[in-house]
Amino acid sequence: MKKVLIIMLCLATTGIWAQSTEFGIKGGLNYGSTGDIDNFSDAREDFPDITNGERKAGYHFGIFANFGISSFFIQPELVYTKLTTDYGAFDYNLDKIDLPLLLGVDILGPLNIKAGPSFQYITNNEIENGSFKISDVENDLTVGYQLGAGLNLGNLGIDVRYEGAFTDNTAFREEASNNFGIDSRPSQWILSLSLAL
């Protein structure tokens, strides 16, 4: 009898995990900017029209998994993100791979909230419409955070999040006496649609 109970418990636990495991694709828009300019006064000497970053729209797409039990879940993602920031005198383009690892809870019907760290790996950063080049960032891999809410409607999901940074990650202007830098770590709003496969 004891063995039967253990087997039933194992099967029940496996069933719970199997019912709440999902894999899928996602994509959408992000609206935000990278950080402020370091040594802003030096930047203004050569670029009088320069401003601290103005938000612009970008996009993202990737894959996700969702592992849950009861009303709690863990959601890792692998996402490519494209973001452009307008600094007045030039645009700063940033391409990155994000790996959010979110802990969430279903709170009311299809509505959930989630938060967790977001690992960022920068694949490309460059100046557009500018007369100079920018160096590689100080750290290829950094950690920020994401928090937000989602709505699941069958296999379709809608998600709104905010992404912020714990630390700066600066890329510097190359080959100039007035050396200023741009913080590459973004603060942005993220709107995603997801489809569980």
mmCIF file with all atom_site columns, C-alpha atoms in Angstrom:
data_model
loop_
_atom_site.group_PDB
_atom_site.id
_atom_site.type_symbol
_atom_site.label_atom_id
_atom_site.label_alt_id
_atom_site.label_comp_id
_atom_site.label_asym_id
_atom_site.label_entity_id
_atom_site.label_seq_id
_atom_site.pdbx_PDB_ins_code
_atom_site.Cartn_x
_atom_site.Cartn_y
_atom_site.Cartn_z
_atom_site.occupancy
_atom_site.B_iso_or_equiv
_atom_site.pdbx_formal_charge
_atom_site.auth_seq_id
_atom_site.auth_comp_id
_atom_site.auth_asym_id
_atom_site.auth_atom_id
_atom_site.pdbx_PDB_model_num
ATOM 1   C CA . MET A 1 1   ? 0.000  0.000  0.000   1.00 0.00 ? 1   MET A CA 1
ATOM 2   C CA . LYS A 1 2   ? 2.857  2.362  0.861   1.00 0.00 ? 2   LYS A CA 1
ATOM 3   C CA . LYS A 1 3   ? 4.483  1.749  -2.533  1.00 0.00 ? 3   LYS A CA 1
ATOM 4   C CA . VAL A 1 4   ? 1.211  2.409  -4.322  1.00 0.00 ? 4   VAL A CA 1
ATOM 5   C CA . LEU A 1 5   ? 0.804  5.757  -2.505  1.00 0.00 ? 5   LEU A CA 1
ATOM 6   C CA . ILE A 1 6   ? 4.376  6.782  -3.397  1.00 0.00 ? 6   ILE A CA 1
ATOM 7   C CA . ILE A 1 7   ? 3.824  5.859  -7.051  1.00 0.00 ? 7   ILE A CA 1
ATOM 8   C CA . MET A 1 8   ? 0.521  7.782  -7.137  1.00 0.00 ? 8   MET A CA 1
ATOM 9   C CA . LEU A 1 9   ? 2.174  10.822 -5.548  1.00 0.00 ? 9   LEU A CA 1
ATOM 10  C CA . CYS A 1 10  ? 4.988  10.729 -8.117  1.00 0.00 ? 10  CYS A CA 1
ATOM 11  C CA . LEU A 1 11  ? 2.523  10.434 -10.987 1.00 0.00 ? 11  LEU A CA 1
ATOM 12  C CA . ALA A 1 12  ? 0.391  13.262 -9.615  1.00 0.00 ? 12  ALA A CA 1
ATOM 13  C CA . THR A 1 13  ? 3.431  15.533 -9.216  1.00 0.00 ? 13  THR A CA 1
ATOM 14  C CA . THR A 1 14  ? 4.620  14.724 -12.734 1.00 0.00 ? 14  THR A CA 1
ATOM 15  C CA . GLY A 1 15  ? 1.140  15.466 -14.046 1.00 0.00 ? 15  GLY A CA 1
ATOM 16  C CA . ILE A 1 16  ? 1.045  18.853 -12.342 1.00 0.00 ? 16  ILE A CA 1
ATOM 17  C CA . TRP A 1 17  ? 4.402  19.838 -13.851 1.00 0.00 ? 17  TRP A CA 1
ATOM 18  C CA . ALA A 1 18  ? 3.479  18.469 -17.280 1.00 0.00 ? 18  ALA A CA 1
ATOM 19  C CA . GLN A 1 19  ? 0.205  20.418 -17.331 1.00 0.00 ? 19  GLN A CA 1
ATOM 20  C CA . SER A 1 20  ? 1.943  23.681 -16.432 1.00 0.00 ? 20  SER A CA 1
ATOM 21  C CA . THR A 1 21  ? 5.001  23.434 -18.695 1.00 0.00 ? 21  THR A CA 1
ATOM 22  C CA . GLU A 1 22  ? 4.937  25.596 -21.831 1.00 0.00 ? 22  GLU A CA 1
ATOM 23  C CA . PHE A 1 23  ? 7.355  26.571 -24.571 1.00 0.00 ? 23  PHE A CA 1
ATOM 24  C CA . GLY A 1 24  ? 6.763  29.228 -27.160 1.00 0.00 ? 24  GLY A CA 1
ATOM 25  C CA . ILE A 1 25  ? 7.773  32.253 -29.190 1.00 0.00 ? 25  ILE A CA 1
ATOM 26  C CA . LYS A 1 26  ? 7.367  35.943 -28.408 1.00 0.00 ? 26  LYS A CA 1
ATOM 27  C CA . GLY A 1 27  ? 7.974  39.358 -29.918 1.00 0.00 ? 27  GLY A CA 1
ATOM 28  C CA . GLY A 1 28  ? 6.917  42.956 -29.714 1.00 0.00 ? 28  GLY A CA 1
ATOM 29  C CA . LEU A 1 29  ? 7.901  46.562 -29.195 1.00 0.00 ? 29  LEU A CA 1
ATOM 30  C CA . ASN A 1 30  ? 10.076 48.258 -26.629 1.00 0.00 ? 30  ASN A CA 1
ATOM 31  C CA . TYR A 1 31  ? 10.149 51.978 -25.874 1.00 0.00 ? 31  TYR A CA 1
ATOM 32  C CA . GLY A 1 32  ? 13.051 53.454 -23.977 1.00 0.00 ? 32  GLY A CA 1
ATOM 33  C CA . SER A 1 33  ? 16.582 54.750 -24.070 1.00 0.00 ? 33  SER A CA 1
ATOM 34  C CA . THR A 1 34  ? 20.072 53.959 -22.967 1.00 0.00 ? 34  THR A CA 1
ATOM 35  C CA . GLY A 1 35  ? 21.600 55.919 -20.106 1.00 0.00 ? 35  GLY A CA 1
ATOM 36  C CA . ASP A 1 36  ? 22.941 59.422 -19.804 1.00 0.00 ? 36  ASP A CA 1
ATOM 37  C CA . ILE A 1 37  ? 26.209 60.720 -21.231 1.00 0.00 ? 37  ILE A CA 1
ATOM 38  C CA . ASP A 1 38  ? 29.225 60.659 -18.931 1.00 0.00 ? 38  ASP A CA 1
ATOM 39  C CA . ASN A 1 39  ? 31.258 63.909 -18.996 1.00 0.00 ? 39  ASN A CA 1
ATOM 40  C CA . PHE A 1 40  ? 28.336 65.739 -20.583 1.00 0.00 ? 40  PHE A CA 1
ATOM 41  C CA . SER A 1 41  ? 30.185 69.093 -20.596 1.00 0.00 ? 41  SER A CA 1
ATOM 42  C CA . ASP A 1 42  ? 32.984 67.552 -22.709 1.00 0.00 ? 42  ASP A CA 1
ATOM 43  C CA . ALA A 1 43  ? 30.386 66.266 -25.167 1.00 0.00 ? 43  ALA A CA 1
ATOM 44  C CA . ARG A 1 44  ? 28.766 69.722 -25.446 1.00 0.00 ? 44  ARG A CA 1
ATOM 45  C CA . GLU A 1 45  ? 32.101 71.289 -26.423 1.00 0.00 ? 45  GLU A CA 1
ATOM 46  C CA . ASP A 1 46  ? 32.229 69.324 -29.689 1.00 0.00 ? 46  ASP A CA 1
ATOM 47  C CA . PHE A 1 47  ? 28.478 68.777 -30.157 1.00 0.00 ? 47  PHE A CA 1
ATOM 48  C CA . PRO A 1 48  ? 26.492 71.845 -29.023 1.00 0.00 ? 48  PRO A CA 1
ATOM 49  C CA . ASP A 1 49  ? 23.206 70.179 -30.025 1.00 0.00 ? 49  ASP A CA 1
ATOM 50  C CA . ILE A 1 50  ? 23.800 67.092 -27.904 1.00 0.00 ? 50  ILE A CA 1
ATOM 51  C CA . THR A 1 51  ? 21.197 66.107 -25.308 1.00 0.00 ? 51  THR A CA 1
ATOM 52  C CA . ASN A 1 52  ? 20.838 63.295 -22.833 1.00 0.00 ? 52  ASN A CA 1
ATOM 53  C CA . GLY A 1 53  ? 19.047 60.334 -24.375 1.00 0.00 ? 53  GLY A CA 1
ATOM 54  C CA . GLU A 1 54  ? 15.549 60.711 -25.823 1.00 0.00 ? 54  GLU A CA 1
ATOM 55  C CA . ARG A 1 55  ? 13.378 57.600 -25.851 1.00 0.00 ? 55  ARG A CA 1
ATOM 56  C CA . LYS A 1 56  ? 12.607 55.858 -29.148 1.00 0.00 ? 56  LYS A CA 1
ATOM 57  C CA . ALA A 1 57  ? 10.770 52.696 -30.160 1.00 0.00 ? 57  ALA A CA 1
ATOM 58  C CA . GLY A 1 58  ? 12.586 49.435 -30.857 1.00 0.00 ? 58  GLY A CA 1
ATOM 59  C CA . TYR A 1 59  ? 11.651 45.799 -31.180 1.00 0.00 ? 59  TYR A CA 1
ATOM 60  C CA . HIS A 1 60  ? 12.415 42.352 -29.788 1.00 0.00 ? 60  HIS A CA 1
ATOM 61  C CA . PHE A 1 61  ? 11.731 38.689 -30.536 1.00 0.00 ? 61  PHE A CA 1
ATOM 62  C CA . GLY A 1 62  ? 12.713 35.357 -29.028 1.00 0.00 ? 62  GLY A CA 1
ATOM 63  C CA . ILE A 1 63  ? 11.648 32.197 -27.237 1.00 0.00 ? 63  ILE A CA 1
ATOM 64  C CA . PHE A 1 64  ? 10.424 31.404 -23.742 1.00 0.00 ? 64  PHE A CA 1
ATOM 65  C CA . ALA A 1 65  ? 9.624  28.543 -21.402 1.00 0.00 ? 65  ALA A CA 1
ATOM 66  C CA . ASN A 1 66  ? 7.221  28.504 -18.484 1.00 0.00 ? 66  ASN A CA 1
ATOM 67  C CA . PHE A 1 67  ? 7.501  25.964 -15.652 1.00 0.00 ? 67  PHE A CA 1
ATOM 68  C CA . GLY A 1 68  ? 4.887  26.132 -12.940 1.00 0.00 ? 68  GLY A CA 1
ATOM 69  C CA . ILE A 1 69  ? 3.221  24.418 -10.082 1.00 0.00 ? 69  ILE A CA 1
ATOM 70  C CA . SER A 1 70  ? -0.017 25.586 -8.536  1.00 0.00 ? 70  SER A CA 1
ATOM 71  C CA . SER A 1 71  ? -0.204 29.360 -9.117  1.00 0.00 ? 71  SER A CA 1
ATOM 72  C CA . PHE A 1 72  ? 3.589  29.975 -9.179  1.00 0.00 ? 72  PHE A CA 1
ATOM 73  C CA . PHE A 1 73  ? 5.891  29.744 -12.192 1.00 0.00 ? 73  PHE A CA 1
ATOM 74  C CA . ILE A 1 74  ? 9.435  30.341 -13.409 1.00 0.00 ? 74  ILE A CA 1
ATOM 75  C CA . GLN A 1 75  ? 9.801  31.854 -16.876 1.00 0.00 ? 75  GLN A CA 1
ATOM 76  C CA . PRO A 1 76  ? 13.233 31.929 -18.552 1.00 0.00 ? 76  PRO A CA 1
ATOM 77  C CA . GLU A 1 77  ? 13.503 33.674 -21.930 1.00 0.00 ? 77  GLU A CA 1
ATOM 78  C CA . LEU A 1 78  ? 16.063 34.187 -24.683 1.00 0.00 ? 78  LEU A CA 1
ATOM 79  C CA . VAL A 1 79  ? 15.348 37.427 -26.560 1.00 0.00 ? 79  VAL A CA 1
ATOM 80  C CA . TYR A 1 80  ? 17.055 39.545 -29.218 1.00 0.00 ? 80  TYR A CA 1
ATOM 81  C CA . THR A 1 81  ? 16.469 43.288 -28.643 1.00 0.00 ? 81  THR A CA 1
ATOM 82  C CA . LYS A 1 82  ? 17.117 46.284 -30.920 1.00 0.00 ? 82  LYS A CA 1
ATOM 83  C CA . LEU A 1 83  ? 17.086 49.726 -29.302 1.00 0.00 ? 83  LEU A CA 1
ATOM 84  C CA . THR A 1 84  ? 17.955 53.204 -30.611 1.00 0.00 ? 84  THR A CA 1
ATOM 85  C CA . THR A 1 85  ? 18.449 56.320 -28.486 1.00 0.00 ? 85  THR A CA 1
ATOM 86  C CA . ASP A 1 86  ? 18.371 59.864 -29.875 1.00 0.00 ? 86  ASP A CA 1
ATOM 87  C CA . TYR A 1 87  ? 21.085 62.100 -28.372 1.00 0.00 ? 87  TYR A CA 1
ATOM 88  C CA . GLY A 1 88  ? 20.278 65.095 -30.587 1.00 0.00 ? 88  GLY A CA 1
ATOM 89  C CA . ALA A 1 89  ? 23.581 65.248 -32.476 1.00 0.00 ? 89  ALA A CA 1
ATOM 90  C CA . PHE A 1 90  ? 23.543 61.512 -33.244 1.00 0.00 ? 90  PHE A CA 1
ATOM 91  C CA . ASP A 1 91  ? 21.686 58.249 -32.637 1.00 0.00 ? 91  ASP A CA 1
ATOM 92  C CA . TYR A 1 92  ? 23.105 55.372 -30.597 1.00 0.00 ? 92  TYR A CA 1
ATOM 93  C CA . ASN A 1 93  ? 22.113 51.903 -31.832 1.00 0.00 ? 93  ASN A CA 1
ATOM 94  C CA . LEU A 1 94  ? 22.261 48.933 -29.478 1.00 0.00 ? 94  LEU A CA 1
ATOM 95  C CA . ASP A 1 95  ? 21.703 45.248 -30.304 1.00 0.00 ? 95  ASP A CA 1
ATOM 96  C CA . LYS A 1 96  ? 21.646 42.793 -27.420 1.00 0.00 ? 96  LYS A CA 1
ATOM 97  C CA . ILE A 1 97  ? 20.681 39.327 -26.294 1.00 0.00 ? 97  ILE A CA 1
ATOM 98  C CA . ASP A 1 98  ? 18.567 39.297 -23.131 1.00 0.00 ? 98  ASP A CA 1
ATOM 99  C CA . LEU A 1 99  ? 18.096 36.373 -20.774 1.00 0.00 ? 99  LEU A CA 1
ATOM 100 C CA . PRO A 1 100 ? 15.382 37.284 -18.244 1.00 0.00 ? 100 PRO A CA 1
ATOM 101 C CA . LEU A 1 101 ? 14.765 34.741 -15.476 1.00 0.00 ? 101 LEU A CA 1
ATOM 102 C CA . LEU A 1 102 ? 11.414 35.699 -13.988 1.00 0.00 ? 102 LEU A CA 1
ATOM 103 C CA . LEU A 1 103 ? 9.478  34.396 -11.005 1.00 0.00 ? 103 LEU A CA 1
ATOM 104 C CA . GLY A 1 104 ? 5.720  34.895 -11.348 1.00 0.00 ? 104 GLY A CA 1
ATOM 105 C CA . VAL A 1 105 ? 2.394  34.214 -9.731  1.00 0.00 ? 105 VAL A CA 1
ATOM 106 C CA . ASP A 1 106 ? -1.125 33.985 -11.158 1.00 0.00 ? 106 ASP A CA 1
ATOM 107 C CA . ILE A 1 107 ? -3.172 36.461 -9.142  1.00 0.00 ? 107 ILE A CA 1
ATOM 108 C CA . LEU A 1 108 ? -6.637 36.678 -10.691 1.00 0.00 ? 108 LEU A CA 1
ATOM 109 C CA . GLY A 1 109 ? -7.911 34.421 -13.466 1.00 0.00 ? 109 GLY A CA 1
ATOM 110 C CA . PRO A 1 110 ? -5.651 34.902 -16.507 1.00 0.00 ? 110 PRO A CA 1
ATOM 111 C CA . LEU A 1 111 ? -3.733 37.813 -14.908 1.00 0.00 ? 111 LEU A CA 1
ATOM 112 C CA . ASN A 1 112 ? -0.217 37.309 -13.544 1.00 0.00 ? 112 ASN A CA 1
ATOM 113 C CA . ILE A 1 113 ? 2.659  39.375 -12.204 1.00 0.00 ? 113 ILE A CA 1
ATOM 114 C CA . LYS A 1 114 ? 6.355  38.575 -12.583 1.00 0.00 ? 114 LYS A CA 1
ATOM 115 C CA . ALA A 1 115 ? 9.782  39.948 -11.733 1.00 0.00 ? 115 ALA A CA 1
ATOM 116 C CA . GLY A 1 116 ? 13.405 38.885 -11.765 1.00 0.00 ? 116 GLY A CA 1
ATOM 117 C CA . PRO A 1 117 ? 16.925 39.497 -13.044 1.00 0.00 ? 117 PRO A CA 1
ATOM 118 C CA . SER A 1 118 ? 17.652 40.110 -16.712 1.00 0.00 ? 118 SER A CA 1
ATOM 119 C CA . PHE A 1 119 ? 21.090 39.223 -18.065 1.00 0.00 ? 119 PHE A CA 1
ATOM 120 C CA . GLN A 1 120 ? 22.197 41.336 -21.024 1.00 0.00 ? 120 GLN A CA 1
ATOM 121 C CA . TYR A 1 121 ? 24.874 40.512 -23.610 1.00 0.00 ? 121 TYR A CA 1
ATOM 122 C CA . ILE A 1 122 ? 25.617 43.293 -26.105 1.00 0.00 ? 122 ILE A CA 1
ATOM 123 C CA . THR A 1 123 ? 26.279 42.076 -29.649 1.00 0.00 ? 123 THR A CA 1
ATOM 124 C CA . ASN A 1 124 ? 26.628 45.485 -31.342 1.00 0.00 ? 124 ASN A CA 1
ATOM 125 C CA . ASN A 1 125 ? 26.742 49.161 -30.389 1.00 0.00 ? 125 ASN A CA 1
ATOM 126 C CA . GLU A 1 126 ? 27.349 51.944 -32.882 1.00 0.00 ? 126 GLU A CA 1
ATOM 127 C CA . ILE A 1 127 ? 26.821 55.610 -33.616 1.00 0.00 ? 127 ILE A CA 1
ATOM 128 C CA . GLU A 1 128 ? 24.474 56.585 -36.442 1.00 0.00 ? 128 GLU A CA 1
ATOM 129 C CA . ASN A 1 129 ? 24.414 60.056 -38.070 1.00 0.00 ? 129 ASN A CA 1
ATOM 130 C CA . GLY A 1 130 ? 27.544 60.989 -36.120 1.00 0.00 ? 130 GLY A CA 1
ATOM 131 C CA . SER A 1 131 ? 31.125 61.929 -36.997 1.00 0.00 ? 131 SER A CA 1
ATOM 132 C CA . PHE A 1 132 ? 32.865 59.579 -34.539 1.00 0.00 ? 132 PHE A CA 1
ATOM 133 C CA . LYS A 1 133 ? 33.053 55.969 -33.480 1.00 0.00 ? 133 LYS A CA 1
ATOM 134 C CA . ILE A 1 134 ? 32.184 54.448 -30.136 1.00 0.00 ? 134 ILE A CA 1
ATOM 135 C CA . SER A 1 135 ? 34.243 51.815 -28.313 1.00 0.00 ? 135 SER A CA 1
ATOM 136 C CA . ASP A 1 136 ? 33.033 48.456 -27.109 1.00 0.00 ? 136 ASP A CA 1
ATOM 137 C CA . VAL A 1 137 ? 31.188 48.565 -23.799 1.00 0.00 ? 137 VAL A CA 1
ATOM 138 C CA . GLU A 1 138 ? 33.106 48.061 -20.561 1.00 0.00 ? 138 GLU A CA 1
ATOM 139 C CA . ASN A 1 139 ? 31.316 44.771 -19.764 1.00 0.00 ? 139 ASN A CA 1
ATOM 140 C CA . ASP A 1 140 ? 29.874 42.454 -22.388 1.00 0.00 ? 140 ASP A CA 1
ATOM 141 C CA . LEU A 1 141 ? 27.577 40.847 -19.806 1.00 0.00 ? 141 LEU A CA 1
ATOM 142 C CA . THR A 1 142 ? 25.595 42.837 -17.218 1.00 0.00 ? 142 THR A CA 1
ATOM 143 C CA . VAL A 1 143 ? 22.591 42.219 -14.974 1.00 0.00 ? 143 VAL A CA 1
ATOM 144 C CA . GLY A 1 144 ? 19.479 44.363 -14.732 1.00 0.00 ? 144 GLY A CA 1
ATOM 145 C CA . TYR A 1 145 ? 15.908 43.615 -13.718 1.00 0.00 ? 145 TYR A CA 1
ATOM 146 C CA . GLN A 1 146 ? 12.455 43.293 -15.235 1.00 0.00 ? 146 GLN A CA 1
ATOM 147 C CA . LEU A 1 147 ? 9.059  43.520 -13.578 1.00 0.00 ? 147 LEU A CA 1
ATOM 148 C CA . GLY A 1 148 ? 5.568  43.565 -15.003 1.00 0.00 ? 148 GLY A CA 1
ATOM 149 C CA . ALA A 1 149 ? 2.226  41.915 -15.564 1.00 0.00 ? 149 ALA A CA 1
ATOM 150 C CA . GLY A 1 150 ? 0.799  39.531 -18.114 1.00 0.00 ? 150 GLY A CA 1
ATOM 151 C CA . LEU A 1 151 ? -2.507 38.244 -19.397 1.00 0.00 ? 151 LEU A CA 1
ATOM 152 C CA . ASN A 1 152 ? -2.884 34.697 -20.724 1.00 0.00 ? 152 ASN A CA 1
ATOM 153 C CA . LEU A 1 153 ? -5.739 34.002 -23.141 1.00 0.00 ? 153 LEU A CA 1
ATOM 154 C CA . GLY A 1 154 ? -5.357 30.344 -24.052 1.00 0.00 ? 154 GLY A CA 1
ATOM 155 C CA . ASN A 1 155 ? -2.131 29.949 -26.015 1.00 0.00 ? 155 ASN A CA 1
ATOM 156 C CA . LEU A 1 156 ? -1.854 33.702 -26.551 1.00 0.00 ? 156 LEU A CA 1
ATOM 157 C CA . GLY A 1 157 ? -0.162 35.946 -23.990 1.00 0.00 ? 157 GLY A CA 1
ATOM 158 C CA . ILE A 1 158 ? 0.139  39.725 -23.609 1.00 0.00 ? 158 ILE A CA 1
ATOM 159 C CA . ASP A 1 159 ? 2.885  41.106 -21.420 1.00 0.00 ? 159 ASP A CA 1
ATOM 160 C CA . VAL A 1 160 ? 3.864  44.611 -20.225 1.00 0.00 ? 160 VAL A CA 1
ATOM 161 C CA . ARG A 1 161 ? 7.154  45.086 -18.347 1.00 0.00 ? 161 ARG A CA 1
ATOM 162 C CA . TYR A 1 162 ? 9.654  47.669 -17.223 1.00 0.00 ? 162 TYR A CA 1
ATOM 163 C CA . GLU A 1 163 ? 13.383 46.958 -17.532 1.00 0.00 ? 163 GLU A CA 1
ATOM 164 C CA . GLY A 1 164 ? 15.953 48.832 -15.472 1.00 0.00 ? 164 GLY A CA 1
ATOM 165 C CA . ALA A 1 165 ? 19.640 48.616 -14.624 1.00 0.00 ? 165 ALA A CA 1
ATOM 166 C CA . PHE A 1 166 ? 21.585 48.001 -11.436 1.00 0.00 ? 166 PHE A CA 1
ATOM 167 C CA . THR A 1 167 ? 24.831 49.545 -12.738 1.00 0.00 ? 167 THR A CA 1
ATOM 168 C CA . ASP A 1 168 ? 26.149 51.602 -15.671 1.00 0.00 ? 168 ASP A CA 1
ATOM 169 C CA . ASN A 1 169 ? 27.940 49.959 -18.593 1.00 0.00 ? 169 ASN A CA 1
ATOM 170 C CA . THR A 1 170 ? 29.735 52.677 -20.556 1.00 0.00 ? 170 THR A CA 1
ATOM 171 C CA . ALA A 1 171 ? 31.021 52.799 -24.126 1.00 0.00 ? 171 ALA A CA 1
ATOM 172 C CA . PHE A 1 172 ? 33.447 55.667 -24.810 1.00 0.00 ? 172 PHE A CA 1
ATOM 173 C CA . ARG A 1 173 ? 34.028 57.976 -27.748 1.00 0.00 ? 173 ARG A CA 1
ATOM 174 C CA . GLU A 1 174 ? 37.138 56.882 -29.607 1.00 0.00 ? 174 GLU A CA 1
ATOM 175 C CA . GLU A 1 175 ? 40.123 58.956 -30.722 1.00 0.00 ? 175 GLU A CA 1
ATOM 176 C CA . ALA A 1 176 ? 39.206 62.283 -29.170 1.00 0.00 ? 176 ALA A CA 1
ATOM 177 C CA . SER A 1 177 ? 40.713 64.613 -26.599 1.00 0.00 ? 177 SER A CA 1
ATOM 178 C CA . ASN A 1 178 ? 37.282 65.293 -25.088 1.00 0.00 ? 178 ASN A CA 1
ATOM 179 C CA . ASN A 1 179 ? 36.456 61.750 -24.160 1.00 0.00 ? 179 ASN A CA 1
ATOM 180 C CA . PHE A 1 180 ? 32.868 61.146 -23.125 1.00 0.00 ? 180 PHE A CA 1
ATOM 181 C CA . GLY A 1 181 ? 30.899 57.964 -22.744 1.00 0.00 ? 181 GLY A CA 1
ATOM 182 C CA . ILE A 1 182 ? 27.380 56.626 -23.191 1.00 0.00 ? 182 ILE A CA 1
ATOM 183 C CA . ASP A 1 183 ? 25.808 54.309 -20.642 1.00 0.00 ? 183 ASP A CA 1
ATOM 184 C CA . SER A 1 184 ? 24.579 51.351 -22.709 1.00 0.00 ? 184 SER A CA 1
ATOM 185 C CA . ARG A 1 185 ? 22.304 49.856 -20.039 1.00 0.00 ? 185 ARG A CA 1
ATOM 186 C CA . PRO A 1 186 ? 18.723 50.736 -21.056 1.00 0.00 ? 186 PRO A CA 1
ATOM 187 C CA . SER A 1 187 ? 15.645 51.683 -19.131 1.00 0.00 ? 187 SER A CA 1
ATOM 188 C CA . GLN A 1 188 ? 12.654 50.726 -21.232 1.00 0.00 ? 188 GLN A CA 1
ATOM 189 C CA . TRP A 1 189 ? 9.041  49.626 -21.388 1.00 0.00 ? 189 TRP A CA 1
ATOM 190 C CA . ILE A 1 190 ? 8.443  46.304 -23.111 1.00 0.00 ? 190 ILE A CA 1
ATOM 191 C CA . LEU A 1 191 ? 5.197  45.210 -24.765 1.00 0.00 ? 191 LEU A CA 1
ATOM 192 C CA . SER A 1 192 ? 5.162  41.585 -25.942 1.00 0.00 ? 192 SER A CA 1
ATOM 193 C CA . LEU A 1 193 ? 2.840  39.105 -27.580 1.00 0.00 ? 193 LEU A CA 1
ATOM 194 C CA . SER A 1 194 ? 3.597  35.440 -26.984 1.00 0.00 ? 194 SER A CA 1
ATOM 195 C CA . LEU A 1 195 ? 2.337  32.189 -28.434 1.00 0.00 ? 195 LEU A CA 1
ATOM 196 C CA . ALA A 1 196 ? 2.660  28.893 -26.560 1.00 0.00 ? 196 ALA A CA 1
ATOM 197 C CA . LEU A 1 197 ? 3.383  26.056 -28.989 1.00 0.00 ? 197 LEU A CA 1
#
